[in-house]
Coordinates of C-alpha atoms in Angstrom, one line a residue:
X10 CA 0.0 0.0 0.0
X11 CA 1.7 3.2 -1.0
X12 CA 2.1 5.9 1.1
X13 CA -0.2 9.0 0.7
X14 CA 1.7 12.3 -0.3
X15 CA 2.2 14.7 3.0
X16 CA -1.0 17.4 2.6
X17 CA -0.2 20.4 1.2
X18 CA 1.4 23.7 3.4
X19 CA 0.4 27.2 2.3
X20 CA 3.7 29.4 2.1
X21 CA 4.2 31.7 4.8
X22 CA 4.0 35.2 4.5
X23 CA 7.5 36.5 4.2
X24 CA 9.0 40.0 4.0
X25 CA 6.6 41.4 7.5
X26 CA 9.3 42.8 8.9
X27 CA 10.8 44.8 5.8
X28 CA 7.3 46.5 5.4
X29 CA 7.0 46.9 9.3
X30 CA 9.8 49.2 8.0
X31 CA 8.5 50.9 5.1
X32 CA 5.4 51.9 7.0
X33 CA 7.0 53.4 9.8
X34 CA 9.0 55.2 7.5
X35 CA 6.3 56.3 5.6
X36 CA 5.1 58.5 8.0
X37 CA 1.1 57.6 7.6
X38 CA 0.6 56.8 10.6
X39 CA 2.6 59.6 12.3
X40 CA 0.2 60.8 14.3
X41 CA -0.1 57.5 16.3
X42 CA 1.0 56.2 19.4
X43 CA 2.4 52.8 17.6
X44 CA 4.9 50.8 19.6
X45 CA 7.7 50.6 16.4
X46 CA 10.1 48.5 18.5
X47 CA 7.9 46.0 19.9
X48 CA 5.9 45.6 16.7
X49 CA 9.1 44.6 14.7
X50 CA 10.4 42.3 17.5
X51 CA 7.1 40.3 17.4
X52 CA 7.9 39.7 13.4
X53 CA 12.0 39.3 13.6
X54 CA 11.2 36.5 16.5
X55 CA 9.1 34.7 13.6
X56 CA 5.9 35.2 14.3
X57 CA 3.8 34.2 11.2
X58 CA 1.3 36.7 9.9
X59 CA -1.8 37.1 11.6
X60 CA -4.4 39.2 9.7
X61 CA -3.5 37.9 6.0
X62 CA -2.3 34.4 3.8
X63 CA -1.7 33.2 0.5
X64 CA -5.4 33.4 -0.5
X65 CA -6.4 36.8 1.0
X66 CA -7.6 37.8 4.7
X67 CA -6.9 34.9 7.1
X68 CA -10.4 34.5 9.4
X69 CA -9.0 36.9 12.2
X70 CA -8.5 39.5 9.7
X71 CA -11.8 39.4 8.5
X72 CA -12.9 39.3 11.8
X73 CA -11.1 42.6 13.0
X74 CA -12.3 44.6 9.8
X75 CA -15.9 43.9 10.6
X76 CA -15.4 44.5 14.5
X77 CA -13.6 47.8 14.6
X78 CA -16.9 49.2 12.7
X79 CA -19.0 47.7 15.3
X80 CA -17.4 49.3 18.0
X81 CA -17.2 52.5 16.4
X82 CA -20.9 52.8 16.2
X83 CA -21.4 51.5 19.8
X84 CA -19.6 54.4 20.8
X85 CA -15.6 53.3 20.7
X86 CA -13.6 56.3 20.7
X87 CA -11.2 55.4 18.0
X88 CA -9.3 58.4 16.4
X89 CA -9.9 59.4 13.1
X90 CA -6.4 58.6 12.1
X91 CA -7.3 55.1 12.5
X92 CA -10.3 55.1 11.4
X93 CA -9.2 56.7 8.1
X94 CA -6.6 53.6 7.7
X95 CA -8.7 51.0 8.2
X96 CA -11.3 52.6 5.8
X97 CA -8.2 53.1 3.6
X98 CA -7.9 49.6 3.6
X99 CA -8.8 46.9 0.5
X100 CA -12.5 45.0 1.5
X101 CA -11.1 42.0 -0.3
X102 CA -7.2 40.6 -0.6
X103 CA -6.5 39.1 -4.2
X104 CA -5.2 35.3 -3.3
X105 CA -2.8 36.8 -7.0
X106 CA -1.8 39.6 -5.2
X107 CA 2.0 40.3 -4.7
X108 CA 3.1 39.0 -1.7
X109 CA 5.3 42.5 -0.4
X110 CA 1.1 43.9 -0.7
X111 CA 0.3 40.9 1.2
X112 CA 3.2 42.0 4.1
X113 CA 2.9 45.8 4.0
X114 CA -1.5 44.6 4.7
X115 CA 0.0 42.4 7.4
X116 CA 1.7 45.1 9.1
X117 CA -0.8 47.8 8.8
X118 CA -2.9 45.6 10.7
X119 CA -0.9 44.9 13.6
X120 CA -0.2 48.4 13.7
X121 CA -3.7 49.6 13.7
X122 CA -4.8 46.9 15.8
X123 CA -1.6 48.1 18.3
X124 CA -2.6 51.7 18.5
X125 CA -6.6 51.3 19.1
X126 CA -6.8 48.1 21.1
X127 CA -8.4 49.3 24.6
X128 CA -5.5 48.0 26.5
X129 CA -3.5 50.4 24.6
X130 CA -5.4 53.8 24.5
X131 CA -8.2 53.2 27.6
X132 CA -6.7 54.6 30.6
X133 CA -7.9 51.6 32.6
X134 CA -5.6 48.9 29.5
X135 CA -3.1 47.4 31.3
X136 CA -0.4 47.6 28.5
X137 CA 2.0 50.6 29.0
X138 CA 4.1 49.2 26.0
X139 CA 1.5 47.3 24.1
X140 CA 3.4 46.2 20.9
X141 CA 4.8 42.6 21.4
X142 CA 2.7 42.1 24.7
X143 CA -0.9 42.3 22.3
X144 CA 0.2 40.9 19.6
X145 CA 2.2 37.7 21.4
X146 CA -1.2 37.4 23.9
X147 CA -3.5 37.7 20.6
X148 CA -0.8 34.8 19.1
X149 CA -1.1 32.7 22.3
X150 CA -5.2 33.0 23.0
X151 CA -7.1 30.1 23.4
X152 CA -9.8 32.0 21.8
X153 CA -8.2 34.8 19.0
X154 CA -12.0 35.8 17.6
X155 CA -12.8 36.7 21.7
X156 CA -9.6 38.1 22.1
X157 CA -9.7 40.5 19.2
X158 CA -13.8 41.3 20.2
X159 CA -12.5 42.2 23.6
X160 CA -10.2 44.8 22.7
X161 CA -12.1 46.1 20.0
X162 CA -15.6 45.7 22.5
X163 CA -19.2 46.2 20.6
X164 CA -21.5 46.8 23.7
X165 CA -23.2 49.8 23.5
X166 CA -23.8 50.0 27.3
X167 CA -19.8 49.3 27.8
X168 CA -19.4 52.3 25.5
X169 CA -21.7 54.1 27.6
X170 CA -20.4 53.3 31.1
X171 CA -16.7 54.0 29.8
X172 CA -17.9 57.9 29.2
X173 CA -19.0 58.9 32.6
X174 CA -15.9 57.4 34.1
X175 CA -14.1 60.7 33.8
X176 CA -17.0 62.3 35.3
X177 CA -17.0 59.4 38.5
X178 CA -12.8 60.0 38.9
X179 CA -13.5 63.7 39.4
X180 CA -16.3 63.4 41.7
X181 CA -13.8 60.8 43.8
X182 CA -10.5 63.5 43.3
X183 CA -12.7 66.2 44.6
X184 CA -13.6 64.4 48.1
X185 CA -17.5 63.0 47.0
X186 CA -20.1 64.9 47.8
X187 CA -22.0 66.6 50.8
X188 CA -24.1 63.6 52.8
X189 CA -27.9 64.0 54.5
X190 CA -28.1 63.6 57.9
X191 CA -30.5 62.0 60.1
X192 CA -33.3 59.2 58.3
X193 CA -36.4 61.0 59.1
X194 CA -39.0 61.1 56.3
X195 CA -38.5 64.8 54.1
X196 CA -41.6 65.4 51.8
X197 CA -41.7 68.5 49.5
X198 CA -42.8 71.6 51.1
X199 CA -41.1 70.7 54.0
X200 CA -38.4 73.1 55.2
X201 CA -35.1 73.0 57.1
X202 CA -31.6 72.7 56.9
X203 CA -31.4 68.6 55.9
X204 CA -33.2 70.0 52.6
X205 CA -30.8 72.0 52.2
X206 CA -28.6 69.4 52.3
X207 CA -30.5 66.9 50.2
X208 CA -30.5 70.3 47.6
X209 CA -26.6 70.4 48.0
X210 CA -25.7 66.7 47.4
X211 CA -28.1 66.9 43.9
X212 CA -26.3 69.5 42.7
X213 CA -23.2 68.3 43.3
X214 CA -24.2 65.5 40.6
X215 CA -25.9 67.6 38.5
X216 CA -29.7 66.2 39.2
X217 CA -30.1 69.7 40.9
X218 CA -29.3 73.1 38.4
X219 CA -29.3 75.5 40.9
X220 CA -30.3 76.3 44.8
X221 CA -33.7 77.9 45.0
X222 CA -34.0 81.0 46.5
X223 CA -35.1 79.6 49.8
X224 CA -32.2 76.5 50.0
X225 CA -34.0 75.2 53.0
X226 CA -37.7 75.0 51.3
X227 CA -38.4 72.0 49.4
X228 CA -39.5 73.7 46.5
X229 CA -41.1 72.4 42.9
X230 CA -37.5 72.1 41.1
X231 CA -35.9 70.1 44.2
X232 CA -38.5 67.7 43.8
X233 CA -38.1 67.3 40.1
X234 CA -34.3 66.7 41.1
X235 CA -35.0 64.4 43.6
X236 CA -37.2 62.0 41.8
X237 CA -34.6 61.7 38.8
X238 CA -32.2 60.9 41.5
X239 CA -34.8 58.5 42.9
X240 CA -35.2 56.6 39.1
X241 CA -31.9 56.5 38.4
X242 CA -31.2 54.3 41.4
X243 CA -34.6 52.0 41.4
X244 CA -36.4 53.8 44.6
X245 CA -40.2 54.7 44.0
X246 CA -40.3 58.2 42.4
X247 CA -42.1 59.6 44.2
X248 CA -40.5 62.3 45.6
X249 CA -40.9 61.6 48.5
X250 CA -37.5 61.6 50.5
X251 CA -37.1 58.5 52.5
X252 CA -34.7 56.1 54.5
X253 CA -33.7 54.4 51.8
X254 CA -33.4 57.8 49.4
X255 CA -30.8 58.8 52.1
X256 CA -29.0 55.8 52.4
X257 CA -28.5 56.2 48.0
X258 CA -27.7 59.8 48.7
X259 CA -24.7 58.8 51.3
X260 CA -23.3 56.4 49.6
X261 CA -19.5 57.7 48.9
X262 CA -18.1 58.5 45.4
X263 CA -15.2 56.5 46.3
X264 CA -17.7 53.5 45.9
X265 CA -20.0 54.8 42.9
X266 CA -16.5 54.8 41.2
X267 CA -15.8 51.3 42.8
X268 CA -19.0 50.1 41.1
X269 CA -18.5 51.7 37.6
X270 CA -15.0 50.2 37.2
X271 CA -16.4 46.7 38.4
X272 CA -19.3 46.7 35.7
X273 CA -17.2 48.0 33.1
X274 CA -15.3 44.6 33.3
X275 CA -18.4 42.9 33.5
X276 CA -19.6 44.8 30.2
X277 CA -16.6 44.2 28.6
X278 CA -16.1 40.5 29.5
X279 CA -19.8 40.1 27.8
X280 CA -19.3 42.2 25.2
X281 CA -18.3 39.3 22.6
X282 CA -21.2 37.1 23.6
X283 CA -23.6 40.4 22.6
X284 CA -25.6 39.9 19.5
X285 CA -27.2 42.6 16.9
X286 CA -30.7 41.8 18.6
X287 CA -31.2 39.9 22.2
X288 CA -33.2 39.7 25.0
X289 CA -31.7 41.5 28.2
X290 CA -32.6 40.8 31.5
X291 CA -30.5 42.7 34.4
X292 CA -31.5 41.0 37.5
X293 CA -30.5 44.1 39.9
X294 CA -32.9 46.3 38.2
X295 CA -35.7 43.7 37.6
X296 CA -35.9 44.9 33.8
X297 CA -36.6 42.8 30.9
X298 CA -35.3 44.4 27.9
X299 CA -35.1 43.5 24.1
X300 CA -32.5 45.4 22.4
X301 CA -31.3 45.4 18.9
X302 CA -28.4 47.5 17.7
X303 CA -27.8 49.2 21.4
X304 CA -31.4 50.3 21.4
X305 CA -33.9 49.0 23.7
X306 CA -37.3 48.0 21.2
X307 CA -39.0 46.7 24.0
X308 CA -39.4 47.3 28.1
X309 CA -41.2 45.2 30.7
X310 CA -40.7 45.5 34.7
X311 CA -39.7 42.1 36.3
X312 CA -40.0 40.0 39.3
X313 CA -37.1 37.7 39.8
X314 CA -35.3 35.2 42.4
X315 CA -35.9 35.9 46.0
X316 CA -32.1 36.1 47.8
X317 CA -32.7 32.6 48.6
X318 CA -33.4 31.2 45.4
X319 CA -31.5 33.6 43.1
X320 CA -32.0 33.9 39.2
X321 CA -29.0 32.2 37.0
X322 CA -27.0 34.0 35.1
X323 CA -27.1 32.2 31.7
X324 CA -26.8 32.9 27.8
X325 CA -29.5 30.8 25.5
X326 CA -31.8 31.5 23.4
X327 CA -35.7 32.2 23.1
X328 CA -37.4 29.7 20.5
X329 CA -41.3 29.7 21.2
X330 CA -43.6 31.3 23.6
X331 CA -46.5 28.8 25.0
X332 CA -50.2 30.2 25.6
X333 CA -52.1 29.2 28.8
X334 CA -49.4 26.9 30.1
X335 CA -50.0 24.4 32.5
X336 CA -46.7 24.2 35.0
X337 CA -45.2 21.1 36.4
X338 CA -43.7 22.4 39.2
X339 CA -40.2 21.6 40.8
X340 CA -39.7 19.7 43.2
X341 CA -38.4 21.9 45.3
X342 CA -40.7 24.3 45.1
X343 CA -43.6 21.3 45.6
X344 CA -42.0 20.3 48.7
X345 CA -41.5 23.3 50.2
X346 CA -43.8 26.3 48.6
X347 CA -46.7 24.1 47.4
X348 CA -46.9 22.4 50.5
X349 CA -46.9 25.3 52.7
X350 CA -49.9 27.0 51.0
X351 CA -52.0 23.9 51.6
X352 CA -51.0 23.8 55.2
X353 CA -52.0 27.5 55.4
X354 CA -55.3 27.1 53.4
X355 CA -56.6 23.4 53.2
X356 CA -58.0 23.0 49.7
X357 CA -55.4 25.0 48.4
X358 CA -54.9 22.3 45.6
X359 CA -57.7 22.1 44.6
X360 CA -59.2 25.2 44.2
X361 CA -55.8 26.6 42.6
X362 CA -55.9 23.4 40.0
X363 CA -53.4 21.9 41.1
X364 CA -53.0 17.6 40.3
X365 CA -51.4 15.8 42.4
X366 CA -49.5 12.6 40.9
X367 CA -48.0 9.4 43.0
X368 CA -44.8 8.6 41.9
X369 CA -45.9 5.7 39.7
X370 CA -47.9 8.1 37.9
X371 CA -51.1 7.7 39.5
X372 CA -53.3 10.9 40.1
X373 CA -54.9 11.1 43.1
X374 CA -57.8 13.8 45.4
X375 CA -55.4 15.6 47.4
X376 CA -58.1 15.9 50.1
X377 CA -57.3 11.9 50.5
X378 CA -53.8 12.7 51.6
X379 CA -52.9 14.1 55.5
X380 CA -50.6 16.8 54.3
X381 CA -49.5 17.2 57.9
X382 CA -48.0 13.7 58.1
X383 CA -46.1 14.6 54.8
X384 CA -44.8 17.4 56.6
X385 CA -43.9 15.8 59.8
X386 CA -42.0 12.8 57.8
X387 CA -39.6 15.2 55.3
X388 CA -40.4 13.4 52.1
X389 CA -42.6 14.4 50.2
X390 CA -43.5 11.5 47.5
X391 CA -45.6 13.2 44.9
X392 CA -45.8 15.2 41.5
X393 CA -47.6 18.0 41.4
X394 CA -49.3 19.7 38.5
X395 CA -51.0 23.1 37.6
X396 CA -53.5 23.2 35.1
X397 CA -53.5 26.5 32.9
X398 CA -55.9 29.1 33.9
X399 CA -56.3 32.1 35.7
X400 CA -54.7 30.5 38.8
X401 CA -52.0 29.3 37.2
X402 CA -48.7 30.8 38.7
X403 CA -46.9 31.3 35.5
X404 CA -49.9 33.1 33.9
X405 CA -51.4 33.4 30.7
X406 CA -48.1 33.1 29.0
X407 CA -43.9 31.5 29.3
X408 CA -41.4 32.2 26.7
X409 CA -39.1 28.7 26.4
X410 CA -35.2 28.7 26.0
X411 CA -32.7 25.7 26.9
X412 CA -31.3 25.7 30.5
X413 CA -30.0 23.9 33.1
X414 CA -31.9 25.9 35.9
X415 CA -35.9 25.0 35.0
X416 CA -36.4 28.6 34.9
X417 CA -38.9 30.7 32.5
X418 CA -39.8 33.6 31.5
X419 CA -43.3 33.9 32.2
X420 CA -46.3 36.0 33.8
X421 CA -47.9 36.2 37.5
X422 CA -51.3 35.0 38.9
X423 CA -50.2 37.9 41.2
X424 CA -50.1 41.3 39.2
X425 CA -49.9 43.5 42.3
X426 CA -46.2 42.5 43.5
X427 CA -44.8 45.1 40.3
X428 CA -46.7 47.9 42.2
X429 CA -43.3 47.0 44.6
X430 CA -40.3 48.9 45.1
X431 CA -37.8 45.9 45.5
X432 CA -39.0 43.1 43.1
X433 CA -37.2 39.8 44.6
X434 CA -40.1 37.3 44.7
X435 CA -39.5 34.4 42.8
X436 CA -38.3 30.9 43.0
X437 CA -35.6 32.1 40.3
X438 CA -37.8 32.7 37.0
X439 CA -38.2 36.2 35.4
X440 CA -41.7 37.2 35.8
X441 CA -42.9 40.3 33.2
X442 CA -45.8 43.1 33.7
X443 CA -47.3 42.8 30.4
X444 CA -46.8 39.2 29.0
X445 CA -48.9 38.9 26.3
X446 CA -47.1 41.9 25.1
X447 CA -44.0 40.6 25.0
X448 CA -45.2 37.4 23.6
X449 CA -46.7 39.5 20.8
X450 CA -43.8 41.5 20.3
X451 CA -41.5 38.6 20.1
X452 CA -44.0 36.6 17.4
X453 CA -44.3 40.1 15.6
X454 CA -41.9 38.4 12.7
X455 CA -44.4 36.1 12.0
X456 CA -47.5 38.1 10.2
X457 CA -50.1 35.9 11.5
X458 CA -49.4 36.8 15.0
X459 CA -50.9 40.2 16.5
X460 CA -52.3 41.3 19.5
X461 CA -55.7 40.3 18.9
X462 CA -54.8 36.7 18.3
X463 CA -52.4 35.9 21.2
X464 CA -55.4 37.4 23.6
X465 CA -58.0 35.6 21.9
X466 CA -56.2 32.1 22.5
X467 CA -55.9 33.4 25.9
X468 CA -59.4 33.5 26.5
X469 CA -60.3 30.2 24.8
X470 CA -58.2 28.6 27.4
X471 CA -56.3 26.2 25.2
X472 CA -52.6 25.7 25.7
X473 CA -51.2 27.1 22.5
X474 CA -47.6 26.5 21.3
X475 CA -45.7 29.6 19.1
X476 CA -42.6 28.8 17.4
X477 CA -40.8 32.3 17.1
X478 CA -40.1 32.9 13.1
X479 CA -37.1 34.2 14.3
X480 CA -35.6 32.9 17.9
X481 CA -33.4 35.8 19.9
X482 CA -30.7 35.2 22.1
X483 CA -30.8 35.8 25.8
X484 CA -28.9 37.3 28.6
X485 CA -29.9 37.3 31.8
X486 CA -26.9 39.4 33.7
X487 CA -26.1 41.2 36.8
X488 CA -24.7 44.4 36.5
X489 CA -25.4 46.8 39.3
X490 CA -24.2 50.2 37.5
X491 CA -24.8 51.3 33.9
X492 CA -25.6 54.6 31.5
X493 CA -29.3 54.3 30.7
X494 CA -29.7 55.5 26.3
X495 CA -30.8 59.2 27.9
X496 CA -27.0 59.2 29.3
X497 CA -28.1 59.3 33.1
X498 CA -26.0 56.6 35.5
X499 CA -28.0 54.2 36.8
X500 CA -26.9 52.2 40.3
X501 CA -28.6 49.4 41.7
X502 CA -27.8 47.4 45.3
X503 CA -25.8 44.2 45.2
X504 CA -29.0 42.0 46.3
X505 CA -27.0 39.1 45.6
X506 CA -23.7 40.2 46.9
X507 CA -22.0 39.4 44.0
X508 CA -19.8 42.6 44.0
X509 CA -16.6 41.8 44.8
X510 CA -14.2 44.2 46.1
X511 CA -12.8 46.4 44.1
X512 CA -9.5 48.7 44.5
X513 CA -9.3 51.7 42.5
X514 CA -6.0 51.6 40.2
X515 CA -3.4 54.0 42.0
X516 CA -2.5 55.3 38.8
X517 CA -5.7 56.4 38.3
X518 CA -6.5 59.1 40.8
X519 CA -5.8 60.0 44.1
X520 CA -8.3 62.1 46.3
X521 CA -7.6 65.7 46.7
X522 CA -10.1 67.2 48.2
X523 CA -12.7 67.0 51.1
X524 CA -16.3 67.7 50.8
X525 CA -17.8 70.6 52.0
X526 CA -20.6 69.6 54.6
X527 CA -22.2 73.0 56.1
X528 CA -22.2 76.4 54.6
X529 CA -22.9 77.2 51.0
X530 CA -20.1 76.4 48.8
X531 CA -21.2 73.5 46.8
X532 CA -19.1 71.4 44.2
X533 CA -19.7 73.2 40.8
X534 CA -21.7 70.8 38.5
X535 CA -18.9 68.4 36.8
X536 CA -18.7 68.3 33.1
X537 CA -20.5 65.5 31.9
X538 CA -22.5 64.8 34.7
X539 CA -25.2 62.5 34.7
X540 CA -28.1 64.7 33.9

């Protein structure tokens, strides 16, 4: 048996470092911060091209020339130097053309790539000299497509978050802001010197314009101020100042600027994962979000995991919503939840629809079984089942997506829990406000879904499956500070106590200033605040 021929090796791409050379010597890209030295080293050492081969644009250099666009328009500051070059360069790479045009491409790349990376030009990248170092870490990556999306990042709330930062350093550098004393309910017309303060720490952030003419009063425009303070940081705005209005108020700058910088890496370790169009849930703020293109299409209010029973964290993907569903419910939640409410209300079962299964199969009156006994004995030996209905505790509608949690998105037999501040309920699903509405907006691809239809299958009772024409990824995230698409910074509490602790880079900044607590010299409003 003869031996096969050895497979074929496309040539290398030779003569990198010569036009390394020729385009620093060029001059065209001058006006760059482009580590020369470094950049040639990676080359001479023998590195083989990354961005181009024999038969045009290797799959990481197509990749960067569609992903520097998508950053620029979520909001990347790239210069227009670079953004000229890359414009400047071909769409397509001949597999005829010369192989010196197929270098000096090469090494435009890798000097672009060099001089707009965000570990190069953010002042948070953590590449003083970032020739060799990105380049030989973008060589060495497990993942090169991530690697590349992550310094070139294409979420439009990372974009978003990034530009206040300036405006969170100098509120830290100048010593925070002026606090509220005392916890005592302020409501407006009320008068005295903790309005005054209240009036003092919104304008230091900018919610505030100016003092009134009475400082002490609790006038018309302090209210306005204080319930865009009071949305921006998910209290009941209301304006109506109260414990927990305060205890926002107080917290320190030095933290604020703790919790941008940890939810910027958040943002930018999802921003590869982030599609064109998705679903967004952000569990701290109990918002449901579908967003295509960094613009939010579609907004519901959410319920989600109680502390002891937290909502995952998970990517999937949203294929079909189901109409009047009937919910087999967890075992946990049977042996514990279920099995409580019949305790508290005998006939609980049965008038909420509930079937109740033997393990074999068998169902069985759940009046014949002494619920006490199950209790007292710690096992609790049955399936139980909710028909679909009014009662049904997932509602008149769940959307389906692959997990490993057996959570939903879904609706509520109990409406009146969104009417709550703090919206931590659930066993770990994602409740929505207005279900059928998302389930309508979701179907909206397929023209024989509308409004009227979803509702009517509602009311006729029958469980109704609908395949989406066009299934959209989810994320369900926790990010507990973010830049709302009206530019105001939005902070949420660590429910969860994910946050870990954070330590702001010393190179940074370094506080300079104390805050003024009593008299009337208030910080100026900062530019770029969050109003």
């Amino acid at each position: 048996m003869s031996t096969p021929p050895p497979a074929a090796v496309a040539p290398a791409i030779s003569g990198i470092e010569a036009a390394v050379d020729r385009l620093q010597q060029s001059q065209r890209l001058a006006g760059l911060s482009i580590d020369w030295p470094g950049l040639k080293s990676f080359y001479a050492a023998g590195a083989p091209a990354l961005w181009v081969g024999p038969t045009g644009y290797s799959a990481l250099g197509s990749q960067l020339q569609q992903q520097v666009p998508k950053a620029l328009a979520a909001g990347m500051p790239v210069p227009a130097d670079i953004q000229a070059a890359w414009a400047g360069l071909p769409p397509l790479l001949s597999p005829v053309a010369p192989v010196e045009r197929a270098a000096d491409i090469e090494a435009m790349m890798s000097a672009l790539y060099i001089a707009g990376a965000y570990d190069a030009t953010s002042v948070l990248g953590n590449q003083p000299n970032p020739g060799v170092e990105l380049l030989g870490s973008l060589r060495n990556a497990k993942d090169p497509a991530r690697a590349v999306a992550m310094q070139f990042p294409s979420f439009h709330m990372f974009w978003r978050l990034h530009a206040v930062l300036p405006t969170y350093v100098d509120y830290y550098q100048r010593g925070g802001w002026p606090t509220v004393s005392g916890t005592e309910k302020i409501e407006p017309g009320d008068k005295g010197p903790r309005v005054r303060q209240v009036a003092e720490r919104l304008l230091a952030t900018g919610e505030l314009r100016t003092l009134g003419t009475d400082p002490e009063l609790y006038d018309p425009a302090l209210e306005v101020a204080v319930r865009v303070f009071q949305k921006a940081h998910g209290l009941n705005d209301d304006g109506v100042i109260g414990k927990r209005t305060i205890e926002e108020m107080n917290v320190s700058a030095e933290q604020r600027l703790k919790m941008v910088l940890l939810n910027l890496e958040r943002m930018r370790a999802e921003s590869p994962d982030m599609e064109d169009r998705f679903v967004f849930v952000n569990v701290p703020s109990t918002e449901l979000r579908v967003i295509e293109n960094g613009v939010t299409t579609y907004h519901a209010n959410a319920i989600v995991g109680k502390q002891s029973r937290k909502t995952p964290l998970l990517r999937s993907v949203i294929f079909q919503a189901k109409l009047n569903p009937d919910w087999s419910v967890p075992a946990k939640i049977a042996a514990i939840d279920m099995l409580k409410h019949e305790l508290d209300e005998p006939g609980y079962f049965a008038s909420k629809n509930v079937r109740v299964y033997t393990s074999d199969g068998r169902q069985i009156d759940p009046r014949t079984v002494n619920w006490k006994e199950v209790k007292q004995g710690g096992h609790f030996p049955y399936r139980l089942k909710q028909d679909a209905g009014p009662e049904n505790a997932l509602g008149p509608m769940k959307l389906d997506f692959q997990n490993d949690h057996s959570v939903f998105i879904h609706g509520t037999s109990a409406p009146k829990l969104f009417a709550k501040q703090d919206r931590f309920f659930s066993s770990g699903c994602v409740r929505v406000d207005d279900p059928l509405g998302l389930a309508t907006f979701l179907l909206q691809d397929d023209s024989s879904w509308n409004r009227e239809r979803v509702e009517d299958i509602v009311k006729g009772g029958k469980t109704t499956y609908a395949k989406l024409a066009r299934p959209i990824p989810l994320h369900i995230v926790y990010m507990t500070a973010w830049v709302d698409e009206q530019g105001v910074a939005n902070f949420r509490n660590d429910v969860y106590k994910r946050d870990p602790r954070v330590t702001i880079p010393s190179g940074l900044t370094v506080p300079t200033l104390i805050a003024q607590q009593e008299g009337g010299g208030s910080a100026p409003a900062r530019q770029g605040n969050n109003k």
